[in-house]
């Protein structure tokens, strides 16, 4: 299975990136796929770079601690797109369909379905990590909202000797 | 799924359709897609009392997701006449409506489009929201051919769309840099907002500061005794950090210089440290200056409201300069304040003939470029001090700081002030690193919170808009270990703190004069072990 996927790696990654970017309206999707400069198009280039890494990681079945920081880069973007949590993580599931289509020509292969299902278990594991990541970023936004509100009246609170320990602690060396 | 079954029954789920979830948005023409008021993207409406205080029309209770916005009965007539008046009054508005050829050069330059992907945030399309009405109502082709000529009818849905998108533009003018015709898209947004104001469609985050500033002198509504307490409190903190007791003169008649800074520097972290920085600097050089309570805000949210509001608020600065009898005005680290000053103040309320051309009492430098407005930017003043060797600086006190510089949109694009802040940062820090070329200077990316968008109800939108800036910050963080982002704008300091916390939590935001003072060796100071934030400095901080 891994060899079959490795052989079609470029095709699969390209299709996966295109499917992911389809969450945006068509005019935006064109821009996200076309512009290669990471500072002119941080969203599109991040998605392309990280999905390529994630696909390779799935092939190599690497441990979660290597995957999560790179997965976070994508989820960090999708979590603030106002599209809802389901769409924020939907790109992971889209890979299943992308792979099935890529391997459609090989369907005469008797063992393909079983091997496909085995590989999809890795995708499911990635999806669970994506749920985790998404909820972490949503929580980060909630914490930031509180901290920002308090920062606005910082000197007033200090003059009133308000206890600042009630602030949500900043995340230590949080990735992303 | 069948309508009889309930969600906890298997029959509810149609197995054939269950896997056919299509998350792709529809591909209809933008004119056919009504605006979807998404919470997290719009800003709450202005409260009645603020409109009443400032004498603005149609104060009432309403909410963007209400079907009925309680517009005046003749709302359409008001808008058409409002457009007619502005087209005749502002030549630029007429030209900007006519000359766009929809080349698309601006389309992918807006931070909200880059970070969020909503096509109506392409500057060309955002302008088209207004231009389509102009074509329909004011051009022969549009009147006859309608949609074929790019025109469309003015409806309540159009008003809702304007509200949604003209408050998703920070008037940063990055798109204008790339427009081959020089269309200032910010001015189109300004016109759109002015027209909305005629119907009482506006946001509280702007109107409350405007009303506050008109009443008390600053956006936050800090009253004179509150400002006195605040500055004294800063003096206490400065004494704790440096061992030096500084004064903060307030409303002092006969001072040489009136100092005006954004009121965010009085209350909000981390702007407060920048304010302490000014106080230390002025004390150290013995500047004969005063703060004012009447003109206690350099910021001017009138700019985000209407030309009348901008003029009324700006006039307070000159009135106070006249009352106090100062010679010239020095402005603090603010962003849009400098667009008002550099591009509008002289026409609105100038020339300030009763003042003198700003001249540094320390170096004798005459700031000729400000001979009409009589007001200069503090980085011009401080860079001149450093250039003439008037400050005793020890940059090693900032050795734990690896800093990059965010060009604030208005000082960068509205006054072209690029070198002075960099010169200062290089003089007070040993580790300064630039972000990539296409994200700085005149091409700088907005923080996502300018033009009155820096509130919390639209935080997701601000985080999307701040993403292009944050990706450049992350680049220098990963490449050079940058841990501080310096900005000379109060809105930047507030909103970039949030942007960094989300995208690059390892980087914190600072003002320039906070870093100046942390490197400043003050006469009579004790051994400096902590900075203005009362945190360890220099080598101790690195350990």
XYZ file of C-alpha atoms in Angstrom:
719
model
C 0.000 0.000 0.000
C 2.650 2.458 1.033
C 4.484 1.798 -2.237
C 1.333 2.393 -4.257
C 0.721 5.669 -2.430
C 4.372 6.676 -2.656
C 4.198 6.235 -6.419
C 1.241 8.609 -6.613
C 2.475 10.941 -3.900
C 2.635 14.122 -5.999
C -0.801 13.550 -7.499
C -2.387 12.785 -4.119
C -0.823 15.749 -2.324
C -1.869 18.127 -5.101
C -5.437 16.836 -5.045
C -5.545 16.996 -1.236
C -4.366 20.625 -1.234
C -6.958 21.507 -3.870
C -9.746 19.833 -1.906
C -8.674 21.648 1.258
C -8.568 25.039 -0.401
C -12.068 24.444 -1.752
C -13.431 25.488 1.621
C -12.820 29.014 0.319
C -14.900 30.704 -2.392
C -13.644 30.024 -5.922
C -11.946 33.419 -6.428
C -10.006 33.024 -3.216
C -9.116 29.386 -3.921
C -7.526 30.408 -7.225
C -5.326 32.924 -5.431
C -4.420 30.483 -2.655
C -3.236 27.892 -5.174
C -1.499 30.303 -7.550
C 0.724 32.568 -5.439
C 3.873 30.899 -4.116
C 5.373 33.656 -1.981
C 4.893 32.673 1.692
C 4.427 36.281 2.805
C 2.048 37.332 0.033
C 0.033 34.143 0.457
C 0.681 32.699 3.912
C -2.542 30.669 3.987
C -2.099 28.900 0.644
C 1.622 28.217 1.058
C 1.189 26.954 4.612
C -1.550 24.542 3.563
C 0.535 23.251 0.629
C 3.690 22.813 2.698
C 2.091 21.223 5.736
C -0.226 18.840 3.874
C 2.784 17.513 1.994
C 4.538 16.936 5.316
C 1.445 15.321 6.833
C 1.000 12.934 3.921
C 4.627 11.829 4.194
C 4.165 11.474 7.936
C 1.167 9.193 7.361
C 3.207 7.084 4.962
C 5.989 6.763 7.502
C 3.501 6.364 10.366
C 5.473 8.837 12.513
C 4.574 9.435 16.182
C 2.053 12.178 17.120
C 4.590 14.508 18.766
C 6.216 15.047 15.371
C 2.922 15.449 13.606
C 1.078 17.789 15.957
C 3.199 20.958 15.524
C 2.797 20.718 11.747
C -0.885 19.835 11.931
C -1.309 22.841 14.237
C -0.092 25.169 11.505
C -3.055 24.242 9.347
C -5.653 24.038 12.103
C -4.480 27.381 13.474
C -5.605 28.880 10.170
C -8.835 26.955 9.718
C -9.904 27.595 13.329
C -10.282 31.340 12.703
C -12.049 31.127 9.352
C -15.526 31.287 10.885
C -16.463 28.075 9.111
C -17.227 25.978 12.182
C -15.192 23.188 13.757
C -16.394 20.521 11.308
C -15.070 22.387 8.315
C -11.937 23.350 10.207
C -10.943 19.677 10.438
C -12.724 18.374 7.330
C -9.554 18.470 5.233
C -8.223 15.431 7.093
C -11.218 13.323 6.055
C -10.965 14.601 2.499
C -7.723 12.649 2.143
C -9.675 9.376 2.210
C -11.624 10.290 -0.876
C -8.532 11.661 -2.584
C -6.702 8.374 -2.049
C -9.649 6.248 -3.184
C -9.831 8.201 -6.401
C -6.096 8.014 -6.952
C -6.162 4.241 -6.558
C -9.415 3.677 -8.463
C -7.557 2.217 -11.447
C -6.081 -0.490 -9.205
C -9.399 -1.754 -7.883
C -8.918 -5.174 -9.506
C -6.243 -5.720 -6.868
C -7.974 -8.096 -4.409
C -6.178 -6.918 -1.268
C -6.507 -3.216 -1.990
C -9.637 -2.594 0.047
C -8.163 -4.149 3.179
C -4.927 -2.210 2.825
C -6.880 0.951 2.124
C -8.860 0.498 5.313
C -5.663 -0.057 7.257
C -4.204 3.167 5.932
C -7.433 4.997 6.707
C -6.962 4.066 10.327
C -3.899 6.299 10.301
C -6.014 9.060 8.770
C -8.585 8.559 11.530
C -5.841 8.922 14.118
C -4.783 12.151 12.416
C -8.405 13.318 12.522
C -8.518 12.788 16.279
C -5.370 14.878 16.653
C -7.035 17.522 14.470
C -10.063 17.662 16.806
C -7.709 18.159 19.727
C -5.804 20.845 17.901
C -8.954 22.697 16.884
C -10.314 22.768 20.418
C -6.951 23.981 21.709
C -7.013 26.924 19.326
C -10.613 27.763 20.122
C -9.675 27.752 23.784
C -6.674 29.940 23.011
C -8.983 32.489 21.370
C -11.250 32.474 24.425
C -8.256 33.029 26.735
C -6.871 35.773 24.530
C -10.228 37.540 24.587
C -10.096 37.686 28.385
C -6.469 38.791 28.462
C -7.071 41.502 25.871
C -10.002 42.902 27.830
C -7.840 43.083 30.942
C -4.871 44.603 29.130
C -7.087 47.487 28.037
C -7.511 48.664 31.604
C -4.166 47.490 32.883
C -3.051 50.626 34.695
C -6.509 51.151 36.192
C -6.532 47.628 37.605
C -3.034 48.046 38.997
C -3.956 51.327 40.643
C -6.924 49.561 42.206
C -4.588 46.729 43.257
C -6.666 44.119 41.467
C -5.171 40.657 41.720
C -3.783 39.824 38.276
C -3.322 36.156 39.081
C -6.835 35.659 37.781
C -5.563 36.134 34.256
C -5.434 32.927 32.241
C -1.755 32.004 32.134
C -0.034 32.463 28.804
C 0.733 29.161 27.155
C 4.322 28.169 27.645
C 6.203 27.983 24.390
C 3.017 27.115 22.594
C 3.741 26.099 19.064
C 1.780 27.145 16.095
C -32.855 11.623 6.518
C -36.567 11.241 7.159
C -38.637 13.852 8.894
C -40.557 11.385 11.118
C -37.537 9.915 12.874
C -35.599 11.638 15.645
C -31.829 12.168 15.658
C -31.281 9.420 18.241
C -32.979 6.850 15.970
C -31.032 5.125 13.208
C -33.866 5.737 10.761
C -33.142 9.441 11.032
C -29.956 8.915 9.067
C -30.189 8.229 5.372
C -27.139 6.085 4.662
C -27.110 7.082 1.022
C -26.890 10.792 1.776
C -24.799 10.635 4.902
C -21.504 10.619 3.059
C -22.489 13.333 0.627
C -21.599 16.377 2.701
C -20.377 19.151 0.413
C -18.558 21.849 2.304
C -17.738 23.938 -0.727
C -19.292 27.403 -0.907
C -21.566 28.185 -3.860
C -20.148 29.802 -6.969
C -22.791 32.448 -7.695
C -21.937 35.991 -8.835
C -21.231 38.285 -5.888
C -24.245 40.457 -6.644
C -26.498 37.418 -6.178
C -25.076 36.359 -2.830
C -26.711 38.218 0.067
C -24.434 39.144 2.942
C -24.182 36.562 5.684
C -23.801 38.387 9.021
C -21.413 36.048 10.771
C -20.874 36.663 14.500
C -17.142 37.197 14.983
C -16.969 39.333 11.862
C -19.288 42.284 12.546
C -19.001 44.951 15.207
C -21.804 45.905 17.586
C -23.853 49.021 16.738
C -23.382 52.367 18.447
C -25.401 53.025 21.573
C -28.001 55.761 21.307
C -26.434 58.031 23.934
C -23.179 58.369 21.995
C -24.931 59.406 18.794
C -27.067 61.837 20.742
C -24.051 63.355 22.426
C -22.336 63.994 19.119
C -25.563 65.063 17.365
C -25.657 62.224 14.826
C -28.911 61.072 13.179
C -31.241 58.173 13.958
C -30.120 57.035 17.422
C -31.989 53.810 18.255
C -31.561 50.245 19.430
C -30.818 47.744 16.669
C -28.589 44.771 15.938
C -26.913 43.573 12.714
C -28.711 40.220 12.735
C -32.156 41.876 13.147
C -34.208 41.755 9.944
C -35.340 45.361 10.524
C -32.562 47.895 11.051
C -35.062 50.697 11.739
C -33.745 52.916 8.970
C -35.409 56.279 8.304
C -38.436 56.014 5.979
C -36.643 57.986 3.258
C -33.349 56.136 3.674
C -32.840 55.639 -0.052
C -33.245 59.310 -0.822
C -30.811 60.152 1.999
C -28.132 57.868 0.551
C -28.529 59.070 -3.039
C -28.432 62.717 -1.974
C -25.486 61.970 0.327
C -23.598 60.446 -2.586
C -24.494 63.359 -4.844
C -23.219 65.861 -2.291
C -19.942 64.011 -1.789
C -19.367 63.464 -5.502
C -19.625 67.189 -6.057
C -17.620 68.128 -2.966
C -14.745 65.642 -3.283
C -13.122 65.444 -6.678
C -11.164 62.389 -5.512
C -14.384 60.465 -4.775
C -15.745 61.169 -8.262
C -12.433 60.150 -9.871
C -12.138 56.966 -7.801
C -15.662 55.975 -8.809
C -14.889 56.442 -12.504
C -11.324 55.361 -13.211
C -11.000 51.836 -11.834
C -10.441 49.412 -14.732
C -10.692 46.340 -12.486
C -7.146 45.278 -13.363
C -6.910 43.277 -10.141
C -3.561 44.672 -8.959
C -5.076 45.415 -5.546
C -7.124 42.218 -5.333
C -4.683 40.090 -3.362
C -3.051 42.862 -1.308
C -5.592 43.192 1.516
C -4.707 41.412 4.745
C -8.341 40.453 5.315
C -8.552 38.801 1.918
C -5.147 37.131 2.268
C -5.949 35.810 5.741
C -9.671 35.126 5.322
C -10.334 34.537 1.644
C -13.636 36.430 1.411
C -13.679 37.810 -2.173
C -15.642 40.865 -1.091
C -12.563 41.819 0.913
C -10.601 42.203 -2.292
C -10.241 45.995 -2.346
C -11.548 46.165 -5.906
C -14.682 44.289 -4.955
C -15.170 46.150 -1.692
C -15.103 49.377 -3.692
C -17.450 47.800 -6.196
C -20.088 47.543 -3.439
C -20.324 51.330 -3.613
C -19.354 51.764 -7.263
C -22.225 49.549 -8.451
C -24.699 51.943 -6.851
C -22.851 54.919 -8.291
C -23.104 53.418 -11.779
C -26.797 52.673 -11.436
C -27.739 56.068 -10.047
C -25.215 58.501 -11.520
C -24.084 57.218 -14.941
C -26.099 57.070 -18.144
C -24.826 53.595 -19.007
C -25.816 52.266 -15.609
C -29.248 53.894 -15.700
C -30.023 52.342 -19.081
C -28.153 49.032 -19.001
C -28.247 48.322 -15.278
C -26.365 45.181 -14.441
C -24.823 44.928 -17.913
C -22.946 48.138 -17.098
C -22.005 46.966 -13.615
C -24.858 48.755 -11.881
C -27.312 47.414 -9.310
C -30.292 48.661 -7.425
C -29.918 50.194 -3.995
C -31.753 47.978 -1.493
C -31.684 47.426 2.255
C -29.489 44.390 1.613
C -26.925 46.678 -0.005
C -26.884 48.841 3.124
C -26.319 45.715 5.229
C -23.530 44.626 2.930
C -21.868 48.048 3.176
C -22.027 47.911 6.953
C -20.513 44.433 7.010
C -17.636 45.120 4.617
C -16.803 48.792 5.200
C -16.212 47.754 8.784
C -13.908 44.982 7.549
C -11.528 47.522 6.050
C -8.885 49.051 8.301
C -8.252 51.938 5.895
C -4.601 50.853 5.923
C -4.073 51.752 2.240
C -1.776 48.849 1.396
C -3.903 48.180 -1.685
C -3.443 51.794 -2.797
C 0.325 51.259 -3.021
C -0.259 48.728 -5.782
C -3.011 50.572 -7.706
C -1.625 51.845 -11.022
C -4.217 54.653 -10.961
C -3.495 55.685 -7.389
C -6.996 54.991 -6.136
C -7.051 55.506 -2.390
C -9.371 52.690 -1.370
C -9.394 53.941 2.215
C -11.185 57.056 1.018
C -13.826 54.868 -0.600
C -14.348 53.130 2.733
C -14.483 56.550 4.395
C -17.195 57.663 1.979
C -19.096 54.412 2.544
C -18.998 54.946 6.288
C -20.045 58.596 5.979
C -23.088 57.533 3.986
C -23.972 54.869 6.568
C -23.734 57.499 9.292
C -26.488 59.467 7.567
C -28.798 56.545 8.381
C -27.480 55.999 11.902
C -25.706 52.802 10.891
C -22.428 52.837 12.800
C -20.432 50.915 15.417
C -20.017 51.487 19.120
C -16.282 50.849 19.140
C -15.883 54.076 17.167
C -18.775 56.209 18.354
C -18.142 55.791 22.068
C -14.525 57.015 21.738
C -15.687 59.891 19.525
C -18.281 60.977 22.093
C -15.801 60.488 24.939
C -13.112 62.483 23.189
C -15.509 65.325 22.453
C -16.601 65.442 26.087
C -13.462 64.702 28.102
C -10.592 65.120 25.659
C -9.722 61.474 25.089
C -11.258 58.340 23.645
C -11.272 56.449 26.900
C -13.175 59.128 28.788
C -10.448 59.604 31.394
C -11.304 62.703 33.385
C -8.661 65.250 34.435
C -8.181 63.905 37.961
C -7.959 60.370 36.558
C -5.205 61.405 34.186
C -3.335 63.118 37.028
C -3.518 59.913 39.102
C -2.421 57.800 36.160
C 0.675 59.864 35.396
C 1.630 59.971 39.093
C 1.240 56.211 39.233
C 3.585 55.897 36.251
C 6.079 58.148 38.045
C 5.995 55.736 41.019
C 6.760 52.767 38.770
C 9.546 54.675 37.035
C 11.085 55.500 40.401
C 10.945 51.856 41.400
C 12.690 50.802 38.171
C 15.282 53.594 37.911
C 15.510 55.304 41.268
C 14.755 58.622 39.546
C 11.620 60.649 40.365
C 10.206 62.229 37.237
C 7.488 64.853 36.938
C 4.511 64.771 34.602
C 3.442 68.384 34.031
C -0.238 68.736 33.188
C -2.071 71.776 31.730
C 0.966 73.978 32.447
C 0.622 77.338 30.747
C 3.726 78.791 29.149
C 5.441 75.441 28.525
C 7.488 75.359 25.328
C 5.987 72.125 24.019
C 2.510 70.568 24.160
C 2.848 66.783 24.174
C -0.069 64.794 22.764
C -0.178 61.011 22.681
C -2.899 58.379 22.150
C -4.901 57.758 25.302
C -4.287 54.026 24.951
C -0.851 54.839 26.358
C -2.497 55.912 29.634
C -4.433 52.748 30.332
C -3.551 49.811 28.134
C -0.729 47.338 28.498
C 1.829 47.543 26.836
C 1.260 51.182 25.761
C 1.613 52.332 29.360
C 5.313 51.442 29.320
C 5.748 53.569 26.211
C 4.168 56.479 28.070
C 6.593 55.925 30.945
C 9.325 55.949 28.313
C 8.310 59.424 27.130
C 8.244 60.716 30.705
C 11.753 59.408 31.414
C 13.140 60.841 28.183
C 11.634 64.302 28.740
C 12.884 64.339 32.326
C 16.377 63.307 31.288
C 16.759 66.021 28.630
C 14.963 68.641 30.738
C 12.295 69.326 28.113
C 9.977 72.213 28.960
C 6.713 70.454 28.121
C 3.217 69.718 29.312
C 0.534 67.087 28.913
C -3.013 68.391 28.557
C -6.298 67.064 29.840
C -8.378 68.889 27.217
C -6.220 67.566 24.369
C -5.400 64.248 25.994
C -5.679 62.125 22.888
C -3.603 62.268 19.758
C -5.782 59.579 18.270
C -8.799 60.739 16.323
C -11.603 58.247 15.797
C -13.348 61.020 13.915
C -11.191 59.893 10.983
C -13.151 56.631 11.010
C -16.467 58.479 11.225
C -16.695 61.498 8.952
C -14.710 64.536 7.904
C -16.807 66.705 10.242
C -16.110 64.470 13.241
C -12.392 64.351 12.421
C -12.209 68.125 12.219
C -14.105 68.688 15.462
C -11.824 66.379 17.439
C -8.618 67.579 15.822
C -9.482 71.229 16.532
C -9.076 70.553 20.252
C -5.318 70.087 19.872
C -4.816 73.519 18.290
C -7.258 75.170 20.681
C -5.307 73.801 23.619
C -1.963 74.821 22.117
C -3.319 78.352 21.829
C -4.762 78.370 25.357
C -1.571 77.099 26.953
C 0.613 79.417 24.883
C 3.083 76.730 23.804
C 5.506 77.226 20.916
C 4.975 73.923 19.113
C 3.425 70.466 19.458
C 5.105 67.091 19.867
C 3.131 63.944 19.072
C 3.610 60.498 20.590
C 3.669 57.020 19.128
C 0.285 56.917 17.428
C -0.772 55.625 14.043
C -3.818 57.242 12.510
C -3.114 60.456 14.398
C -0.386 61.008 11.823
C -2.667 60.508 8.876
C -4.917 63.223 10.280
C -1.961 65.461 11.029
C 0.007 64.971 7.866
C -2.794 64.856 5.351
C -5.839 66.640 6.764
C -5.059 68.852 9.773
C -3.619 71.765 7.877
C -6.598 71.942 5.529
C -9.178 71.443 8.278
C -7.897 73.616 11.085
C -4.644 75.162 9.915
C -2.470 76.938 9.284
C -1.326 77.192 12.886
C 0.113 80.665 12.469
C 0.138 81.339 16.197
C 2.748 78.600 16.752
C 6.433 78.450 15.832
C 8.255 76.020 13.583
C 9.217 73.089 15.843
C 12.814 73.483 16.938
C 14.621 71.102 19.235
C 15.821 73.028 22.297
C 18.620 70.468 22.716
C 20.083 70.342 19.218
C 18.756 73.477 17.532
C 17.357 71.403 14.656
C 14.462 73.197 12.929
C 11.897 70.713 11.629
C 11.081 72.659 8.478
C 8.818 69.983 7.054
C 6.370 70.785 9.869
C 6.407 74.528 9.373
C 2.704 74.561 8.560
C 1.233 72.105 11.076
C 3.837 72.941 13.786
C 3.711 69.379 15.017
C 6.371 66.678 14.792
C 6.559 62.982 15.512
C 8.447 61.882 18.595
C 10.679 59.501 16.626
C 11.857 62.482 14.553
C 12.628 64.319 17.780
C 14.387 61.390 19.467
C 16.356 60.321 16.383
C 17.666 63.881 16.198
C 18.696 63.727 19.870
C 20.569 60.461 19.314
C 22.217 61.720 16.124
C 23.592 64.703 18.060
C 24.805 62.531 20.921
C 22.442 64.047 23.457
C 21.422 60.761 25.062
C 23.604 58.487 27.179
C 22.547 55.076 25.920
C 23.588 51.597 26.993
C 22.052 49.199 24.456
C 23.358 46.198 26.408
C 20.521 46.848 28.856
C 18.311 45.554 26.036
C 20.501 42.555 25.249
C 17.719 40.120 26.100
C 15.636 41.819 23.413
C 15.811 40.608 19.826
C 13.571 43.040 18.090
C 11.901 43.520 14.740
C 9.977 46.597 13.623
C 6.402 46.737 12.404
C 5.816 49.799 10.217
C 2.458 51.133 11.350
C 0.267 51.750 8.303
C -0.374 55.447 8.760
C 3.092 56.726 9.735
C 4.505 54.533 6.959
C 2.097 55.145 4.103
C 0.668 58.523 5.086
C 3.927 60.216 6.069
C 6.733 57.986 4.828
C 8.446 57.809 8.191
C 10.659 54.754 7.763
C 14.190 55.577 8.869
C 13.812 57.391 12.181
C 12.276 54.487 14.129
C 14.839 52.068 12.690
C 17.688 54.420 13.534
C 16.431 54.632 17.110
C 15.981 50.873 17.460
C 19.493 50.193 16.152
C 20.839 52.746 18.640
C 19.104 51.267 21.671
C 19.194 47.525 20.863
C 22.094 45.345 19.770
C 19.834 42.825 18.052
C 17.572 44.256 15.364
C 16.233 42.160 12.483
C 14.036 43.221 9.568
C 11.027 41.241 8.412
C 10.835 40.290 4.686
C 10.881 43.169 2.228
C 7.325 42.722 0.937
C 5.900 43.053 4.461
C 7.588 46.251 5.664
C 7.892 49.971 4.876
C 5.238 51.109 2.380
C 4.195 47.488 1.855
C 3.700 46.866 5.541
C 0.815 44.618 6.609
C -1.856 46.053 8.865
C -2.339 44.725 12.401
C -5.979 44.027 11.507
C -7.407 46.334 14.170
C -7.081 49.839 12.694
C -9.866 52.221 11.659
C -11.983 51.315 14.671
C -11.925 47.541 14.262
C -9.910 46.758 17.390
C -12.779 45.464 19.499
C -13.323 41.980 20.892
C -16.590 40.912 19.263
C -14.822 40.618 15.890
C -11.724 38.878 17.214
C -11.762 35.987 14.742
C -11.820 38.498 11.914
C -8.914 40.427 13.422
C -6.929 37.221 13.831
C -7.485 36.385 10.167
C -6.503 39.908 9.174
C -3.423 39.831 11.399
C -2.201 36.570 9.921
C -0.066 38.054 7.102
C 1.768 40.261 9.599
C 2.121 37.354 12.011
C 3.590 35.041 9.392
C 6.400 37.539 8.773
C 6.942 37.872 12.531
C 7.080 34.104 12.838
C 9.674 34.003 10.066
C 12.095 36.311 11.927
C 11.331 34.542 15.176
C 12.350 31.190 13.695
C 15.277 32.565 11.710
C 16.787 35.080 14.160
C 15.189 34.280 17.499
C 13.248 37.553 17.477
C 11.253 37.867 20.710
C 9.994 41.469 20.550
C 7.904 43.286 17.981
C 8.242 47.070 18.204
C 5.447 49.291 16.931
C 4.817 53.026 17.152
C 1.027 52.995 17.247
C -1.293 52.438 20.210
C -3.728 50.327 18.189
C -0.821 48.197 16.989
C 0.445 47.688 20.503
C -3.014 46.552 21.605
C -4.034 44.412 18.647
C -0.648 42.993 17.696
C -0.330 41.699 21.253
C -3.429 39.634 20.533
C -2.263 38.657 17.055
C 1.080 37.470 18.438
C -0.535 35.580 21.309
C -2.499 33.591 18.768
C 0.005 33.118 15.942
C 3.448 33.565 17.541
C 3.103 33.437 21.333
C 6.874 33.584 21.779
C 6.930 37.226 20.619
C 5.732 40.148 22.740
C 4.902 43.669 21.650
C 6.674 46.828 22.748
C 6.738 50.530 21.954
C 9.895 52.230 20.719
C 10.251 54.623 23.642
C 9.883 51.784 26.088
C 13.082 50.357 24.604
C 14.712 53.814 24.478
C 14.203 54.303 28.189
C 15.302 50.789 29.028
C 18.629 51.627 27.345
C 18.780 55.183 28.705
C 21.365 55.871 31.398
C 19.633 58.510 33.489
C 21.402 61.010 35.688
C 21.122 59.912 39.317
C 19.758 56.491 38.519
C 20.346 53.467 40.713
C 21.929 50.301 39.319
C 19.404 49.237 36.693
C 18.288 45.673 37.312
C 14.740 45.791 36.023
C 13.030 47.440 33.075
C 9.882 49.562 33.085
C 7.849 46.368 33.347
C 9.849 45.652 36.518
C 11.355 42.549 34.869
C 15.088 41.645 34.910
C 17.072 43.257 32.110
C 20.139 42.632 29.950
C 22.322 39.653 30.749
C 20.310 38.678 33.879
C 17.211 38.223 31.733
C 19.036 35.951 29.318
C 20.209 33.570 32.015
